[in-house]
Amino acid sequence: MSRSNEPLIFELSSPGRMGVDLPDCDVPSKDLRQLIPEHLIAQEGPDLPEVSEVDVIRHFTRLSRRNFGVDVGSYPLGSCTMKYNPKVNEDIARLSGFESLHPLQPVEDAQGLLALMYELEQFLCEIGGMDCASLQPAAGAHGEMTGLMLIRAFHNARGDAKRRKVLVPDSSHGTNPASAALTGFEVVEVKSNDQGGVDLDDLRRLADDSVAGLMLTNPNTLGIFDANVKEIVKIVHDAGGLTYYDGANMNAILGICRPGDMGFDVMHFNLHKTFSTPHGGGGPGSGPIAVKEHLARFLPKPRIRRDDEGRFYLDQDCPDSIGKVSSFYGNVGVCIKAYCYIRQLGAEGLTEASKHAVLNANYLLARLRGAFDVPYDRACMHEFVLSAARQKKLGVKAGDIAKRLLDYGVHPPTMYFPLIVSEALMIEPTETESIEALDAFADAMLAIAEECERDKDKVIGAPHTTVVGRLDEVRAARKPDLKWSRG
Ligand SMILES: Cc1ncc(COP(=O)(O)O)c(C=O)c1O
């Protein structure tokens, strides 16, 4: 139930009021009844509010101000890299030369865009330490699925089709097991050790000739860099499997280390996290994959290639390709923004971005360490995970703390993930937050920790200042009430 007294547009309706008074149409039009069967034609018009233009503008502007986004305040949603994305990249992606291109336009008309995409593939290979890339997948999870299809194609081509298992650490992001299952593999969980990394003994026990591959995020979802990564890759390779690097956390390592050098065979990037595309509302995203040479022939087709005269073309002649994974060539607008971002920052700037992301996370961890439990208390990378187990003993849950943050004007961190931490609060400040913003977040968290001790009802009943109070989240998801009704 809304706590706001602001009028909704439906309540402002007044008979005969209108926003725009258009002249009658003087273009002859077909009688609808000749085109549409009688029973499909509505007998009455829709019951729309009759309002002026200014009412409409104010209604939607008010609604937009109820929405929380990176352009409004800190958004430390762990695993999501909700950093500020420079607006200039939006402008460039909207240049008419890009925007007006039709995906079916002849390649001769699209040489500029193809050059950009070709170079972006090369940049991503350089950043990831890989040999070849495809920009087709439309999200991280889509990249995972595509990468796993490549792994399957590789084993099948060697007559090794019995490899049906994909290993995923118990700290992995939910999309990893989901992608493996969706691609038809059997998902096998690998335990974490007490340092938050992969338990090597468990991995050795599981790695056999039924394993197609392992999926790993490094730094992992605990924000911890697994220093055993080369050994992990070796164990899987020695068993004949391939290794997949989930690149959603690339924001921690740009220019510092590369999945290819760690030994991975295939990886994806989340352009919408690391490389300048706002996200959170469901897209569009982009999850390009990059591979080592031995997987290149299986990449999705068409591939962007350059002929001897320097002209770009889409090569459909890829007999071993797994086929298309996107209707055209991926979410081009997102690719343009990523290209601009990489060109603007250059190698040095990208490295600085990652160093600052890591510095910011460690600064926050240092400020919050005393007030919350830190289950894996090591230097973190770009994010870290706190536990509200101590607060739970007082009757306050991680979810209550997250809701209370809204009253302090901060977006909550990710909650209850990764699953191996009880009452988890996963915090990723990103490099674009200033010291003042970091301090404001830390001050809010410390104030809430204190409230848990002295005034816990304030936390349990939060949020108090938002337009909508605490929702029944399960009902809101399963039975969403999307219709306005009076009272
Ligand atoms: C570690 C990790 N892997 C994979 C993904 C999946 O990416 P996407 O949401 O683009 O499908 C995410 C998304 O949050 C992630 O954090």
Short mmCIF file of C-alpha atoms and ligand atoms in Angstrom, two decimals:
data_model
loop_
_atom_site.label_atom_id
_atom_site.label_comp_id
_atom_site.label_asym_id
_atom_site.label_seq_id
_atom_site.Cartn_x
_atom_site.Cartn_y
_atom_site.Cartn_z
CA MET A 1 0.00 0.00 0.00
CA SER A 2 1.41 3.38 -1.02
CA ARG A 3 2.19 5.90 1.73
CA SER A 4 2.17 8.79 -0.73
CA ASN A 5 -0.51 11.49 -0.93
CA GLU A 6 0.55 12.41 -4.42
CA PRO A 7 -2.40 12.09 -6.80
CA LEU A 8 -2.26 9.34 -9.38
CA ILE A 9 -3.13 10.16 -12.92
CA PHE A 10 -6.32 8.08 -12.80
CA GLU A 11 -7.62 10.21 -9.95
CA LEU A 12 -7.12 13.46 -11.86
CA SER A 13 -9.39 12.46 -14.70
CA SER A 14 -12.04 15.01 -15.57
CA PRO A 15 -14.54 14.47 -18.43
CA GLY A 16 -13.55 16.33 -21.58
CA ARG A 17 -10.05 17.29 -20.40
CA MET A 18 -7.33 16.42 -22.91
CA GLY A 19 -3.61 16.74 -23.51
CA VAL A 20 -3.47 17.36 -27.24
CA ASP A 21 -6.22 18.57 -29.52
CA LEU A 22 -5.32 17.24 -32.97
CA PRO A 23 -7.09 18.40 -36.14
CA ASP A 24 -9.26 15.80 -37.85
CA CYS A 25 -7.27 13.51 -40.07
CA ASP A 26 -7.58 14.54 -43.75
CA VAL A 27 -5.93 11.39 -45.10
CA PRO A 28 -8.52 8.90 -46.32
CA SER A 29 -8.34 5.77 -44.23
CA LYS A 30 -9.67 2.28 -44.70
CA ASP A 31 -12.69 1.32 -42.72
CA LEU A 32 -11.36 -0.95 -39.98
CA ARG A 33 -14.38 -3.16 -40.35
CA GLN A 34 -13.16 -4.24 -43.78
CA LEU A 35 -9.85 -5.42 -42.32
CA ILE A 36 -10.76 -6.87 -38.94
CA PRO A 37 -13.49 -9.42 -38.25
CA GLU A 38 -16.47 -7.83 -36.49
CA HIS A 39 -16.15 -9.95 -33.33
CA LEU A 40 -12.58 -8.72 -32.74
CA ILE A 41 -13.50 -5.03 -32.80
CA ALA A 42 -14.08 -3.43 -29.40
CA GLN A 43 -17.50 -1.88 -29.16
CA GLU A 44 -16.36 0.81 -26.73
CA GLY A 45 -13.11 2.72 -26.39
CA PRO A 46 -10.79 2.00 -23.42
CA ASP A 47 -11.57 3.65 -20.11
CA LEU A 48 -8.57 5.98 -20.09
CA PRO A 49 -8.13 8.93 -17.75
CA GLU A 50 -8.97 12.27 -19.35
CA VAL A 51 -6.09 14.50 -18.33
CA SER A 52 -4.04 17.45 -19.52
CA GLU A 53 -0.48 17.19 -20.82
CA VAL A 54 0.95 18.70 -17.65
CA ASP A 55 -0.87 16.08 -15.53
CA VAL A 56 0.73 13.33 -17.59
CA ILE A 57 4.21 14.85 -17.39
CA ARG A 58 3.95 15.33 -13.63
CA HIS A 59 2.62 11.80 -13.11
CA PHE A 60 5.47 10.12 -14.95
CA THR A 61 8.14 12.44 -13.57
CA ARG A 62 6.91 11.69 -10.02
CA LEU A 63 6.99 7.96 -10.75
CA SER A 64 10.53 8.18 -12.18
CA ARG A 65 11.70 9.84 -8.95
CA ARG A 66 10.51 6.87 -6.94
CA ASN A 67 12.94 4.67 -8.81
CA PHE A 68 16.41 4.12 -7.42
CA GLY A 69 19.28 4.01 -9.92
CA VAL A 70 23.03 4.58 -10.14
CA ASP A 71 22.31 8.13 -11.26
CA VAL A 72 20.56 8.77 -7.94
CA GLY A 73 22.93 7.28 -5.39
CA SER A 74 25.31 4.47 -4.40
CA TYR A 75 24.22 1.07 -5.64
CA PRO A 76 26.58 -1.43 -3.96
CA LEU A 77 24.82 -4.53 -5.30
CA GLY A 78 27.42 -7.28 -5.02
CA SER A 79 28.09 -9.35 -8.14
CA CYS A 80 26.39 -6.75 -10.32
CA THR A 81 29.05 -4.03 -10.81
CA MET A 82 26.52 -1.20 -10.75
CA LYS A 83 29.03 1.47 -11.65
CA TYR A 84 28.42 4.84 -13.22
CA ASN A 85 28.44 4.60 -16.99
CA PRO A 86 29.65 7.71 -18.83
CA LYS A 87 26.77 9.34 -20.71
CA VAL A 88 28.99 10.20 -23.67
CA ASN A 89 28.99 6.52 -24.63
CA GLU A 90 25.20 6.59 -24.85
CA ASP A 91 25.46 9.56 -27.20
CA ILE A 92 28.00 7.81 -29.41
CA ALA A 93 25.94 4.61 -29.60
CA ARG A 94 23.05 6.79 -30.78
CA LEU A 95 24.92 8.48 -33.63
CA SER A 96 22.72 8.12 -36.67
CA GLY A 97 25.41 6.22 -38.62
CA PHE A 98 25.12 3.45 -36.05
CA GLU A 99 21.50 3.82 -35.06
CA SER A 100 20.06 3.84 -38.57
CA LEU A 101 21.89 0.76 -39.79
CA HIS A 102 19.60 -2.16 -40.49
CA PRO A 103 20.91 -5.61 -39.52
CA LEU A 104 20.09 -6.87 -43.02
CA GLN A 105 21.88 -4.02 -44.76
CA PRO A 106 24.63 -5.16 -47.17
CA VAL A 107 28.02 -5.35 -45.45
CA GLU A 108 29.40 -2.73 -47.87
CA ASP A 109 27.17 -0.19 -46.09
CA ALA A 110 28.25 -1.31 -42.63
CA GLN A 111 32.04 -1.24 -42.93
CA GLY A 112 32.47 1.25 -40.06
CA LEU A 113 30.40 -0.75 -37.64
CA LEU A 114 32.03 -4.02 -38.67
CA ALA A 115 35.46 -2.46 -38.15
CA LEU A 116 34.38 -1.42 -34.65
CA MET A 117 33.06 -4.89 -33.81
CA TYR A 118 36.17 -6.55 -35.26
CA GLU A 119 38.42 -4.32 -33.16
CA LEU A 120 36.26 -4.85 -30.06
CA GLU A 121 36.74 -8.60 -30.45
CA GLN A 122 40.48 -8.01 -30.55
CA PHE A 123 40.40 -5.72 -27.50
CA LEU A 124 38.48 -8.34 -25.54
CA CYS A 125 40.97 -11.03 -26.59
CA GLU A 126 43.82 -8.82 -25.41
CA ILE A 127 42.09 -8.05 -22.09
CA GLY A 128 41.21 -11.72 -21.51
CA GLY A 129 44.43 -13.26 -22.85
CA MET A 130 42.44 -15.20 -25.45
CA ASP A 131 42.79 -15.80 -29.20
CA CYS A 132 39.34 -15.33 -30.78
CA ALA A 133 36.01 -13.87 -29.72
CA SER A 134 32.34 -13.64 -30.67
CA LEU A 135 30.11 -10.75 -29.66
CA GLN A 136 26.88 -12.64 -30.27
CA PRO A 137 25.70 -13.71 -26.77
CA ALA A 138 23.27 -11.21 -25.27
CA ALA A 139 24.07 -11.68 -21.56
CA GLY A 140 26.51 -13.32 -19.20
CA ALA A 141 24.32 -16.39 -18.82
CA HIS A 142 23.96 -16.57 -22.60
CA GLY A 143 27.77 -16.45 -22.89
CA GLU A 144 28.00 -19.29 -20.39
CA MET A 145 25.60 -21.39 -22.39
CA THR A 146 27.46 -20.64 -25.62
CA GLY A 147 30.81 -21.47 -24.00
CA LEU A 148 29.46 -24.79 -22.74
CA MET A 149 28.17 -25.58 -26.23
CA LEU A 150 31.72 -25.01 -27.49
CA ILE A 151 33.09 -27.32 -24.82
CA ARG A 152 30.63 -30.00 -25.86
CA ALA A 153 31.48 -29.50 -29.55
CA PHE A 154 35.19 -29.86 -28.71
CA HIS A 155 34.72 -33.19 -26.91
CA ASN A 156 32.30 -34.50 -29.54
CA ALA A 157 34.73 -33.64 -32.33
CA ARG A 158 37.33 -35.82 -30.56
CA GLY A 159 34.87 -38.68 -30.19
CA ASP A 160 34.80 -38.12 -26.43
CA ALA A 161 31.04 -37.67 -26.04
CA LYS A 162 30.86 -39.53 -22.71
CA ARG A 163 31.89 -36.35 -20.84
CA ARG A 164 28.54 -35.29 -19.37
CA LYS A 165 29.53 -33.53 -16.14
CA VAL A 166 30.26 -29.87 -15.47
CA LEU A 167 31.91 -29.00 -12.17
CA VAL A 168 30.86 -25.79 -10.39
CA PRO A 169 32.12 -24.56 -7.00
CA ASP A 170 29.47 -24.22 -4.28
CA SER A 171 30.20 -20.48 -4.23
CA SER A 172 29.36 -20.07 -7.91
CA HIS A 173 26.79 -17.70 -9.30
CA GLY A 174 23.43 -19.37 -9.91
CA THR A 175 23.67 -18.90 -13.65
CA ASN A 176 26.66 -21.32 -13.79
CA PRO A 177 24.78 -24.47 -12.76
CA ALA A 178 21.69 -23.21 -14.59
CA SER A 179 23.59 -22.78 -17.87
CA ALA A 180 25.22 -26.18 -17.49
CA ALA A 181 21.87 -27.86 -16.85
CA LEU A 182 20.22 -25.99 -19.72
CA THR A 183 22.97 -27.14 -22.07
CA GLY A 184 22.24 -30.72 -21.05
CA PHE A 185 25.14 -31.36 -18.67
CA GLU A 186 24.99 -32.93 -15.26
CA VAL A 187 25.97 -30.35 -12.63
CA VAL A 188 28.42 -31.48 -9.94
CA GLU A 189 29.21 -29.19 -7.02
CA VAL A 190 32.79 -28.71 -5.80
CA LYS A 191 33.27 -27.74 -2.15
CA SER A 192 35.01 -24.55 -1.05
CA ASN A 193 37.89 -24.69 1.42
CA ASP A 194 38.03 -22.67 4.64
CA GLN A 195 39.78 -19.85 2.77
CA GLY A 196 36.80 -19.45 0.43
CA GLY A 197 38.64 -20.97 -2.55
CA VAL A 198 38.12 -24.27 -4.36
CA ASP A 199 38.85 -27.32 -2.18
CA LEU A 200 41.59 -28.96 -4.25
CA ASP A 201 41.11 -32.40 -2.70
CA ASP A 202 37.42 -32.35 -3.54
CA LEU A 203 38.25 -31.21 -7.07
CA ARG A 204 40.82 -34.02 -7.50
CA ARG A 205 38.23 -36.52 -6.27
CA LEU A 206 35.66 -35.32 -8.82
CA ALA A 207 37.88 -34.72 -11.86
CA ASP A 208 37.67 -37.85 -14.00
CA ASP A 209 37.00 -38.82 -17.59
CA SER A 210 33.28 -38.08 -17.25
CA VAL A 211 34.01 -34.37 -16.72
CA ALA A 212 33.47 -32.06 -19.69
CA GLY A 213 34.66 -28.98 -17.88
CA LEU A 214 34.77 -26.70 -14.84
CA MET A 215 33.20 -23.25 -14.51
CA LEU A 216 34.98 -20.77 -12.25
CA THR A 217 34.73 -17.11 -11.32
CA ASN A 218 37.99 -15.60 -10.07
CA PRO A 219 37.70 -13.51 -7.98
CA ASN A 220 34.79 -15.60 -6.84
CA THR A 221 31.45 -14.48 -5.45
CA LEU A 222 33.04 -14.05 -2.01
CA GLY A 223 35.26 -11.38 -3.58
CA ILE A 224 38.28 -13.61 -3.04
CA PHE A 225 40.98 -14.30 -5.60
CA ASP A 226 41.78 -18.00 -5.67
CA ALA A 227 45.57 -18.13 -5.75
CA ASN A 228 45.39 -21.85 -6.61
CA VAL A 229 43.82 -21.07 -9.94
CA LYS A 230 46.65 -22.54 -12.04
CA GLU A 231 46.52 -25.78 -10.05
CA ILE A 232 42.72 -25.88 -10.41
CA VAL A 233 42.99 -25.51 -14.18
CA LYS A 234 45.72 -28.15 -14.30
CA ILE A 235 43.66 -30.70 -12.37
CA VAL A 236 40.78 -30.31 -14.82
CA HIS A 237 43.03 -30.34 -17.90
CA ASP A 238 44.87 -33.42 -16.64
CA ALA A 239 41.51 -35.17 -16.42
CA GLY A 240 40.81 -34.20 -20.05
CA GLY A 241 38.24 -31.49 -19.22
CA LEU A 242 38.17 -27.85 -20.32
CA THR A 243 37.93 -24.76 -18.12
CA TYR A 244 35.38 -21.96 -18.38
CA TYR A 245 36.05 -18.55 -16.84
CA ASP A 246 32.95 -16.63 -15.76
CA GLY A 247 34.08 -13.08 -16.48
CA ALA A 248 31.35 -11.28 -14.55
CA ASN A 249 33.97 -10.16 -12.04
CA MET A 250 36.45 -8.80 -14.59
CA ASN A 251 36.05 -5.37 -13.01
CA ALA A 252 38.53 -6.55 -10.38
CA ILE A 253 41.36 -7.61 -12.65
CA LEU A 254 41.45 -5.50 -15.83
CA GLY A 255 45.05 -5.01 -16.90
CA ILE A 256 46.27 -6.88 -13.82
CA CYS A 257 45.88 -10.52 -14.78
CA ARG A 258 44.17 -12.43 -17.57
CA PRO A 259 42.01 -15.57 -17.57
CA GLY A 260 43.90 -16.82 -20.64
CA ASP A 261 47.17 -16.64 -18.71
CA MET A 262 45.55 -18.49 -15.82
CA GLY A 263 45.01 -21.31 -18.33
CA PHE A 264 41.29 -21.00 -19.11
CA ASP A 265 40.02 -22.25 -22.46
CA VAL A 266 36.89 -20.13 -22.79
CA MET A 267 35.37 -17.16 -20.99
CA HIS A 268 32.64 -14.56 -21.23
CA PHE A 269 32.61 -10.85 -20.50
CA ASN A 270 29.64 -8.96 -19.11
CA LEU A 271 29.88 -5.79 -21.18
CA HIS A 272 26.90 -4.44 -19.22
CA LYS A 273 28.83 -4.71 -15.95
CA THR A 274 32.44 -3.96 -16.72
CA PHE A 275 32.29 -1.93 -19.92
CA SER A 276 29.81 0.91 -19.64
CA THR A 277 26.24 -0.17 -20.09
CA PRO A 278 23.65 0.64 -17.44
CA HIS A 279 21.77 -2.45 -16.36
CA GLY A 280 19.42 -3.75 -13.75
CA GLY A 281 16.15 -3.34 -15.57
CA GLY A 282 16.52 -6.47 -17.63
CA GLY A 283 18.72 -5.39 -20.50
CA PRO A 284 19.86 -5.02 -23.13
CA GLY A 285 23.12 -6.63 -22.12
CA SER A 286 25.95 -8.33 -23.88
CA GLY A 287 28.03 -11.38 -22.94
CA PRO A 288 30.72 -11.88 -25.60
CA ILE A 289 32.78 -15.03 -25.35
CA ALA A 290 36.48 -15.42 -26.04
CA VAL A 291 38.34 -18.67 -26.58
CA LYS A 292 41.77 -20.15 -27.08
CA GLU A 293 42.69 -21.26 -30.59
CA HIS A 294 41.64 -24.90 -30.08
CA LEU A 295 37.99 -23.81 -29.65
CA ALA A 296 37.94 -21.13 -32.38
CA ARG A 297 36.48 -23.31 -35.14
CA PHE A 298 33.38 -23.99 -33.03
CA LEU A 299 32.54 -20.31 -32.37
CA PRO A 300 29.07 -19.08 -33.35
CA LYS A 301 28.71 -17.98 -36.94
CA PRO A 302 28.91 -15.70 -38.77
CA ARG A 303 32.41 -14.56 -37.83
CA ILE A 304 33.57 -11.05 -38.66
CA ARG A 305 36.58 -11.27 -40.94
CA ARG A 306 38.75 -8.94 -42.99
CA ASP A 307 39.75 -9.75 -46.58
CA ASP A 308 43.10 -9.03 -48.25
CA GLU A 309 41.89 -5.60 -49.33
CA GLY A 310 41.01 -4.67 -45.75
CA ARG A 311 37.23 -4.96 -46.22
CA PHE A 312 35.17 -6.54 -43.50
CA TYR A 313 32.65 -9.29 -44.15
CA LEU A 314 30.49 -11.77 -42.27
CA ASP A 315 31.88 -15.24 -42.84
CA GLN A 316 29.12 -17.85 -42.93
CA ASP A 317 31.46 -20.57 -44.11
CA CYS A 318 32.27 -22.06 -40.71
CA PRO A 319 31.53 -25.79 -41.03
CA ASP A 320 32.36 -26.68 -37.41
CA SER A 321 30.51 -23.74 -35.85
CA ILE A 322 27.86 -24.44 -33.22
CA GLY A 323 25.65 -22.12 -35.33
CA LYS A 324 24.02 -18.85 -34.47
CA VAL A 325 23.17 -17.94 -30.87
CA SER A 326 21.65 -14.54 -31.73
CA SER A 327 19.33 -13.52 -34.52
CA PHE A 328 21.91 -11.05 -35.91
CA TYR A 329 25.26 -10.11 -34.44
CA GLY A 330 24.51 -9.45 -30.78
CA ASN A 331 23.39 -6.28 -29.02
CA VAL A 332 25.33 -3.87 -31.15
CA GLY A 333 24.48 -0.73 -29.10
CA VAL A 334 26.06 -2.30 -26.01
CA CYS A 335 29.14 -3.30 -28.04
CA ILE A 336 29.56 0.29 -29.28
CA LYS A 337 29.48 1.60 -25.70
CA ALA A 338 32.06 -0.99 -24.62
CA TYR A 339 34.31 -0.07 -27.54
CA CYS A 340 34.13 3.64 -26.65
CA TYR A 341 34.80 2.93 -22.98
CA ILE A 342 37.87 0.83 -23.77
CA ARG A 343 39.20 3.44 -26.22
CA GLN A 344 38.63 6.27 -23.74
CA LEU A 345 40.33 4.58 -20.80
CA GLY A 346 43.04 2.74 -22.67
CA ALA A 347 45.12 0.02 -21.03
CA GLU A 348 46.27 2.33 -18.26
CA GLY A 349 42.79 3.65 -17.47
CA LEU A 350 41.23 0.19 -17.36
CA THR A 351 43.93 -0.96 -14.96
CA GLU A 352 43.33 2.11 -12.77
CA ALA A 353 39.58 1.38 -12.78
CA SER A 354 40.17 -2.11 -11.41
CA LYS A 355 42.71 -0.92 -8.85
CA HIS A 356 40.22 1.65 -7.56
CA ALA A 357 37.39 -0.88 -7.49
CA VAL A 358 39.57 -3.12 -5.29
CA LEU A 359 40.75 -0.21 -3.14
CA ASN A 360 37.19 0.99 -2.56
CA ALA A 361 36.02 -2.47 -1.52
CA ASN A 362 38.92 -2.91 0.89
CA TYR A 363 38.29 0.54 2.38
CA LEU A 364 34.65 -0.36 3.08
CA LEU A 365 35.61 -3.76 4.45
CA ALA A 366 38.07 -2.10 6.83
CA ARG A 367 35.39 0.31 8.04
CA LEU A 368 32.73 -2.37 8.56
CA ARG A 369 34.82 -5.26 9.85
CA GLY A 370 34.24 -4.49 13.55
CA ALA A 371 30.47 -4.18 13.33
CA PHE A 372 29.61 -7.25 11.24
CA ASP A 373 30.98 -10.78 10.96
CA VAL A 374 33.35 -11.38 8.04
CA PRO A 375 33.20 -15.11 7.27
CA TYR A 376 36.27 -15.15 4.99
CA ASP A 377 38.33 -12.34 6.41
CA ARG A 378 41.07 -11.76 3.88
CA ALA A 379 42.03 -8.86 1.66
CA CYS A 380 39.17 -8.73 -0.81
CA MET A 381 39.07 -7.89 -4.48
CA HIS A 382 36.31 -5.64 -5.88
CA GLU A 383 33.62 -6.91 -3.48
CA PHE A 384 33.27 -8.64 -0.12
CA VAL A 385 30.70 -10.56 1.84
CA LEU A 386 29.61 -9.71 5.38
CA SER A 387 27.40 -11.87 7.53
CA ALA A 388 24.64 -10.51 9.74
CA ALA A 389 24.81 -13.67 11.90
CA ARG A 390 25.68 -11.53 14.95
CA GLN A 391 22.64 -9.31 14.33
CA LYS A 392 20.44 -12.36 13.77
CA LYS A 393 21.11 -13.44 17.34
CA LEU A 394 19.51 -10.12 18.34
CA GLY A 395 16.50 -10.87 16.15
CA VAL A 396 17.48 -8.78 13.10
CA LYS A 397 18.04 -10.45 9.73
CA ALA A 398 20.21 -9.47 6.76
CA GLY A 399 17.03 -8.56 4.88
CA ASP A 400 16.00 -6.12 7.65
CA ILE A 401 19.37 -4.38 7.47
CA ALA A 402 19.06 -4.11 3.70
CA LYS A 403 15.58 -2.56 4.03
CA ARG A 404 16.79 -0.12 6.67
CA LEU A 405 19.50 1.11 4.30
CA LEU A 406 16.73 2.47 2.09
CA ASP A 407 15.85 4.92 4.86
CA TYR A 408 19.44 6.17 4.68
CA GLY A 409 19.07 6.77 0.94
CA VAL A 410 21.33 3.89 -0.08
CA HIS A 411 20.44 0.97 -2.31
CA PRO A 412 20.85 -2.30 -0.38
CA PRO A 413 23.64 -4.72 -1.19
CA THR A 414 22.92 -8.21 -2.53
CA MET A 415 21.39 -10.36 0.21
CA TYR A 416 21.53 -14.07 1.05
CA PHE A 417 24.11 -14.76 -1.65
CA PRO A 418 26.52 -16.51 -1.96
CA LEU A 419 24.59 -19.39 -0.46
CA ILE A 420 27.53 -20.68 1.58
CA VAL A 421 27.39 -17.63 3.89
CA SER A 422 24.51 -17.37 6.34
CA GLU A 423 22.78 -13.96 6.45
CA ALA A 424 25.04 -12.79 3.65
CA LEU A 425 25.35 -9.15 2.62
CA MET A 426 27.45 -8.90 -0.52
CA ILE A 427 28.87 -5.45 -1.12
CA GLU A 428 30.46 -4.11 -4.30
CA PRO A 429 31.11 -0.37 -4.19
CA THR A 430 32.80 -0.09 -7.67
CA GLU A 431 35.50 2.38 -8.63
CA THR A 432 33.11 5.20 -9.48
CA GLU A 433 32.10 5.92 -5.86
CA SER A 434 33.92 8.80 -4.19
CA ILE A 435 35.38 8.64 -0.69
CA GLU A 436 32.39 10.71 0.50
CA ALA A 437 29.92 8.21 -0.98
CA LEU A 438 31.83 5.29 0.53
CA ASP A 439 31.84 6.98 3.92
CA ALA A 440 28.12 7.73 3.69
CA PHE A 441 27.46 4.03 3.03
CA ALA A 442 29.79 2.88 5.84
CA ASP A 443 28.24 5.42 8.26
CA ALA A 444 24.76 4.13 7.41
CA MET A 445 25.81 0.49 7.94
CA LEU A 446 27.47 1.33 11.27
CA ALA A 447 24.44 3.33 12.42
CA ILE A 448 22.19 0.37 11.56
CA ALA A 449 24.50 -2.06 13.40
CA GLU A 450 24.07 0.17 16.43
CA GLU A 451 20.30 0.30 15.98
CA CYS A 452 20.26 -3.51 15.96
CA GLU A 453 21.67 -3.35 19.51
CA ARG A 454 19.58 -0.49 20.89
CA ASP A 455 16.47 -0.01 18.80
CA LYS A 456 15.98 -3.12 16.74
CA ASP A 457 12.29 -2.52 15.98
CA LYS A 458 13.33 0.43 13.86
CA VAL A 459 15.34 -1.96 11.71
CA ILE A 460 12.82 -4.77 11.66
CA GLY A 461 10.03 -2.42 10.55
CA ALA A 462 12.08 -0.68 7.85
CA PRO A 463 11.81 0.97 5.41
CA HIS A 464 9.97 3.90 7.00
CA THR A 465 10.60 6.69 4.51
CA THR A 466 9.86 5.08 1.17
CA VAL A 467 6.60 5.46 -0.72
CA VAL A 468 5.91 1.75 -0.35
CA GLY A 469 6.67 -0.10 2.90
CA ARG A 470 7.69 -3.71 3.37
CA LEU A 471 6.07 -5.94 0.75
CA ASP A 472 5.22 -9.59 0.91
CA GLU A 473 7.96 -10.33 -1.63
CA VAL A 474 6.85 -13.85 -2.42
CA ARG A 475 3.29 -12.75 -3.14
CA ALA A 476 4.52 -9.70 -5.04
CA ALA A 477 6.55 -11.99 -7.32
CA ARG A 478 3.99 -14.79 -7.69
CA LYS A 479 0.78 -12.76 -7.74
CA PRO A 480 1.79 -9.28 -8.85
CA ASP A 481 -0.98 -6.73 -8.47
CA LEU A 482 -0.37 -4.53 -11.47
CA LYS A 483 -3.79 -2.95 -11.77
CA TRP A 484 -4.70 0.33 -10.15
CA SER A 485 -7.94 0.31 -8.26
CA ARG A 486 -9.50 3.12 -6.23
CA GLY A 487 -9.06 2.86 -2.45
C1 LIG B 1 29.38 -14.04 -11.12
C2 LIG B 1 28.30 -13.90 -12.16
N1 LIG B 1 28.26 -14.77 -13.18
C3 LIG B 1 27.32 -14.68 -14.14
C4 LIG B 1 26.35 -13.70 -14.11
C5 LIG B 1 25.30 -13.70 -15.19
O1 LIG B 1 25.33 -12.54 -15.97
P1 LIG B 1 24.00 -12.00 -16.67
O2 LIG B 1 23.15 -11.41 -15.60
O3 LIG B 1 24.48 -10.99 -17.66
O4 LIG B 1 23.33 -13.15 -17.33
C6 LIG B 1 26.34 -12.78 -13.07
C7 LIG B 1 25.29 -11.75 -12.98
O5 LIG B 1 25.08 -11.10 -11.98
C8 LIG B 1 27.34 -12.87 -12.06
O6 LIG B 1 27.39 -12.01 -11.05
#
